[in-house]
Amino acid sequence: PFTLQTLDKWRELNLTAQFVVFAREVQPLIRSLPLVLRNRDALAELISRHLRSGSANALAPILEIVSALAVDLRSEFYPSPFEPLVRTLAELLDPADTDALELTFQTLCYLFKYLLRPLLVDLTRPFRLLAPMLGHAKQHVRRFAADSFGYLLRKCPADALDSVLGHMLDAAADAADAAAVARASDVALGKRGTASAPATVALVDGVG
């Protein structure tokens, strides 16, 4: 599996105590593709636990392993373990750590690319997941999130975009960060007739 190859690469590059512990726990779960498939939810829990432990020195390899899991699992990566992992990443965002932010949103972009087909079936689901980031208090976090989600909007067929945007605006009322996303909805509804994917990304970035 590509996940195991990625782990083996990082075992040579990252000798920190945090990553050594992570690698020891994760390796038995990814020795073959059938094991990766069978253990996908356990892998999500393990990865989330290590991310929450604050293992800054292990962040880059762990996030690359998340991307590798998406390569191995493709459609089986969605909705789980994709959704719980994205929730963990949103929960742990540190606006002051620009390197970690860049790694996090780079990983999100990779996941969107690998999972494009299932994600496009219902864009309200990834929109809800990213709502806390799109409505974040810090502008640079909102920009990262808007750029990431903009990739999905740009891939949405033009004849379906208005409908998608309407569903997204309806879904915003139930999003994680209801107040911030509601403000974005108010702005977007005012320009609904001329909305486009890039314009919508800019509107979302203007929240706050």
PDB file of N, CA and C in Angstrom, residues 1 3-9 11 19-36 39 42-43 46-47 49-50 65 69:
ATOM      1  N   PRO A   1       0.816  -1.214   0.000  1.00  0.00           N
ATOM      2  CA  PRO A   1       0.000   0.000   0.000  1.00  0.00           C
ATOM      3  C   PRO A   1       0.850   1.265   0.000  1.00  0.00           C
ATOM      4  N   THR A   3       0.250   3.833   1.608  1.00  0.00           N
ATOM      5  CA  THR A   3       0.335   4.296   2.999  1.00  0.00           C
ATOM      6  C   THR A   3       1.555   3.698   3.693  1.00  0.00           C
ATOM      7  N   LEU A   4       1.791   2.418   3.482  1.00  0.00           N
ATOM      8  CA  LEU A   4       2.952   1.766   4.098  1.00  0.00           C
ATOM      9  C   LEU A   4       4.250   2.320   3.517  1.00  0.00           C
ATOM     10  N   GLN A   5       4.284   2.563   2.217  1.00  0.00           N
ATOM     11  CA  GLN A   5       5.478   3.151   1.597  1.00  0.00           C
ATOM     12  C   GLN A   5       5.767   4.528   2.204  1.00  0.00           C
ATOM     13  N   THR A   6       4.707   5.297   2.397  1.00  0.00           N
ATOM     14  CA  THR A   6       4.877   6.632   2.979  1.00  0.00           C
ATOM     15  C   THR A   6       5.390   6.536   4.408  1.00  0.00           C
ATOM     16  N   LEU A   7       4.839   5.602   5.174  1.00  0.00           N
ATOM     17  CA  LEU A   7       5.307   5.410   6.548  1.00  0.00           C
ATOM     18  C   LEU A   7       6.776   5.012   6.564  1.00  0.00           C
ATOM     19  N   ASP A   8       7.167   4.092   5.717  1.00  0.00           N
ATOM     20  CA  ASP A   8       8.564   3.633   5.673  1.00  0.00           C
ATOM     21  C   ASP A   8       9.506   4.779   5.321  1.00  0.00           C
ATOM     22  N   LYS A   9       9.072   5.630   4.392  1.00  0.00           N
ATOM     23  CA  LYS A   9       9.897   6.789   4.026  1.00  0.00           C
ATOM     24  C   LYS A   9      10.127   7.688   5.231  1.00  0.00           C
ATOM     25  N   ARG A  11       9.870   6.972   8.382  1.00  0.00           N
ATOM     26  CA  ARG A  11      10.598   6.333   9.495  1.00  0.00           C
ATOM     27  C   ARG A  11      12.093   6.570   9.366  1.00  0.00           C
ATOM     28  N   PHE A  19       6.913  10.535  16.578  1.00  0.00           N
ATOM     29  CA  PHE A  19       6.623   9.791  15.352  1.00  0.00           C
ATOM     30  C   PHE A  19       6.971   8.316  15.489  1.00  0.00           C
ATOM     31  N   VAL A  20       8.001   8.004  16.252  1.00  0.00           N
ATOM     32  CA  VAL A  20       8.357   6.602  16.478  1.00  0.00           C
ATOM     33  C   VAL A  20       7.194   5.856  17.123  1.00  0.00           C
ATOM     34  N   VAL A  21       6.568   6.489  18.106  1.00  0.00           N
ATOM     35  CA  VAL A  21       5.408   5.873  18.768  1.00  0.00           C
ATOM     36  C   VAL A  21       4.262   5.707  17.773  1.00  0.00           C
ATOM     37  N   PHE A  22       3.987   6.764  17.004  1.00  0.00           N
ATOM     38  CA  PHE A  22       2.913   6.700  16.007  1.00  0.00           C
ATOM     39  C   PHE A  22       3.167   5.574  15.005  1.00  0.00           C
ATOM     40  N   ALA A  23       4.383   5.508  14.470  1.00  0.00           N
ATOM     41  CA  ALA A  23       4.708   4.504  13.462  1.00  0.00           C
ATOM     42  C   ALA A  23       4.539   3.088  14.014  1.00  0.00           C
ATOM     43  N   ARG A  24       4.943   2.883  15.259  1.00  0.00           N
ATOM     44  CA  ARG A  24       4.818   1.570  15.871  1.00  0.00           C
ATOM     45  C   ARG A  24       3.344   1.150  15.990  1.00  0.00           C
ATOM     46  N   GLU A  25       2.479   2.100  16.276  1.00  0.00           N
ATOM     47  CA  GLU A  25       1.064   1.784  16.420  1.00  0.00           C
ATOM     48  C   GLU A  25       0.360   1.594  15.081  1.00  0.00           C
ATOM     49  N   VAL A  26       0.757   2.370  14.088  1.00  0.00           N
ATOM     50  CA  VAL A  26       0.019   2.359  12.831  1.00  0.00           C
ATOM     51  C   VAL A  26       0.455   1.232  11.893  1.00  0.00           C
ATOM     52  N   GLN A  27       1.714   0.811  11.958  1.00  0.00           N
ATOM     53  CA  GLN A  27       2.227  -0.153  10.982  1.00  0.00           C
ATOM     54  C   GLN A  27       1.422  -1.461  10.908  1.00  0.00           C
ATOM     55  N   PRO A  28       1.024  -2.064  12.035  1.00  0.00           N
ATOM     56  CA  PRO A  28       0.273  -3.321  11.915  1.00  0.00           C
ATOM     57  C   PRO A  28      -1.072  -3.178  11.217  1.00  0.00           C
ATOM     58  N   LEU A  29      -1.573  -1.962  11.118  1.00  0.00           N
ATOM     59  CA  LEU A  29      -2.892  -1.730  10.523  1.00  0.00           C
ATOM     60  C   LEU A  29      -2.844  -1.490   9.021  1.00  0.00           C
ATOM     61  N   ILE A  30      -1.626  -1.353   8.451  1.00  0.00           N
ATOM     62  CA  ILE A  30      -1.529  -0.936   7.047  1.00  0.00           C
ATOM     63  C   ILE A  30      -0.599  -1.839   6.235  1.00  0.00           C
ATOM     64  N   ARG A  31      -0.408  -3.071   6.679  1.00  0.00           N
ATOM     65  CA  ARG A  31       0.552  -3.952   6.001  1.00  0.00           C
ATOM     66  C   ARG A  31       0.065  -4.443   4.644  1.00  0.00           C
ATOM     67  N   SER A  32      -1.229  -4.328   4.382  1.00  0.00           N
ATOM     68  CA  SER A  32      -1.785  -4.713   3.092  1.00  0.00           C
ATOM     69  C   SER A  32      -3.004  -3.858   2.809  1.00  0.00           C
ATOM     70  N   LEU A  33      -3.419  -3.802   1.541  1.00  0.00           N
ATOM     71  CA  LEU A  33      -4.599  -3.008   1.203  1.00  0.00           C
ATOM     72  C   LEU A  33      -5.866  -3.521   1.891  1.00  0.00           C
ATOM     73  N   PRO A  34      -6.072  -4.846   1.965  1.00  0.00           N
ATOM     74  CA  PRO A  34      -7.249  -5.316   2.714  1.00  0.00           C
ATOM     75  C   PRO A  34      -7.230  -4.875   4.178  1.00  0.00           C
ATOM     76  N   LEU A  35      -6.028  -4.842   4.792  1.00  0.00           N
ATOM     77  CA  LEU A  35      -5.928  -4.369   6.177  1.00  0.00           C
ATOM     78  C   LEU A  35      -6.241  -2.880   6.274  1.00  0.00           C
ATOM     79  N   VAL A  36      -5.748  -2.108   5.326  1.00  0.00           N
ATOM     80  CA  VAL A  36      -6.033  -0.671   5.328  1.00  0.00           C
ATOM     81  C   VAL A  36      -7.538  -0.440   5.242  1.00  0.00           C
ATOM     82  N   ASN A  39      -9.302  -1.545   8.488  1.00  0.00           N
ATOM     83  CA  ASN A  39      -8.961  -0.749   9.672  1.00  0.00           C
ATOM     84  C   ASN A  39      -9.141   0.750   9.472  1.00  0.00           C
ATOM     85  N   ALA A  42     -10.415   2.625  12.519  1.00  0.00           N
ATOM     86  CA  ALA A  42      -9.425   2.562  13.595  1.00  0.00           C
ATOM     87  C   ALA A  42      -8.241   3.479  13.285  1.00  0.00           C
ATOM     88  N   LEU A  43      -7.876   3.545  12.004  1.00  0.00           N
ATOM     89  CA  LEU A  43      -6.781   4.430  11.604  1.00  0.00           C
ATOM     90  C   LEU A  43      -7.155   5.896  11.828  1.00  0.00           C
ATOM     91  N   LEU A  46      -6.821   6.551  15.514  1.00  0.00           N
ATOM     92  CA  LEU A  46      -5.421   6.590  15.926  1.00  0.00           C
ATOM     93  C   LEU A  46      -4.762   7.905  15.486  1.00  0.00           C
ATOM     94  N   ILE A  47      -5.010   8.283  14.227  1.00  0.00           N
ATOM     95  CA  ILE A  47      -4.415   9.518  13.702  1.00  0.00           C
ATOM     96  C   ILE A  47      -4.942  10.726  14.478  1.00  0.00           C
ATOM     97  N   ARG A  49      -6.041  10.829  17.511  1.00  0.00           N
ATOM     98  CA  ARG A  49      -5.479  10.823  18.861  1.00  0.00           C
ATOM     99  C   ARG A  49      -4.069  11.406  18.862  1.00  0.00           C
ATOM    100  N   HIS A  50      -3.268  11.027  17.892  1.00  0.00           N
ATOM    101  CA  HIS A  50      -1.892  11.532  17.842  1.00  0.00           C
ATOM    102  C   HIS A  50      -1.851  13.006  17.461  1.00  0.00           C
ATOM    103  N   ILE A  65       0.618  10.846   5.655  1.00  0.00           N
ATOM    104  CA  ILE A  65       0.030   9.508   5.749  1.00  0.00           C
ATOM    105  C   ILE A  65      -1.488   9.587   5.562  1.00  0.00           C
ATOM    106  N   LEU A  69      -3.466   7.532   2.723  1.00  0.00           N
ATOM    107  CA  LEU A  69      -4.653   6.706   2.967  1.00  0.00           C
ATOM    108  C   LEU A  69      -5.733   7.004   1.942  1.00  0.00           C
TER     109      LEU A  69
END
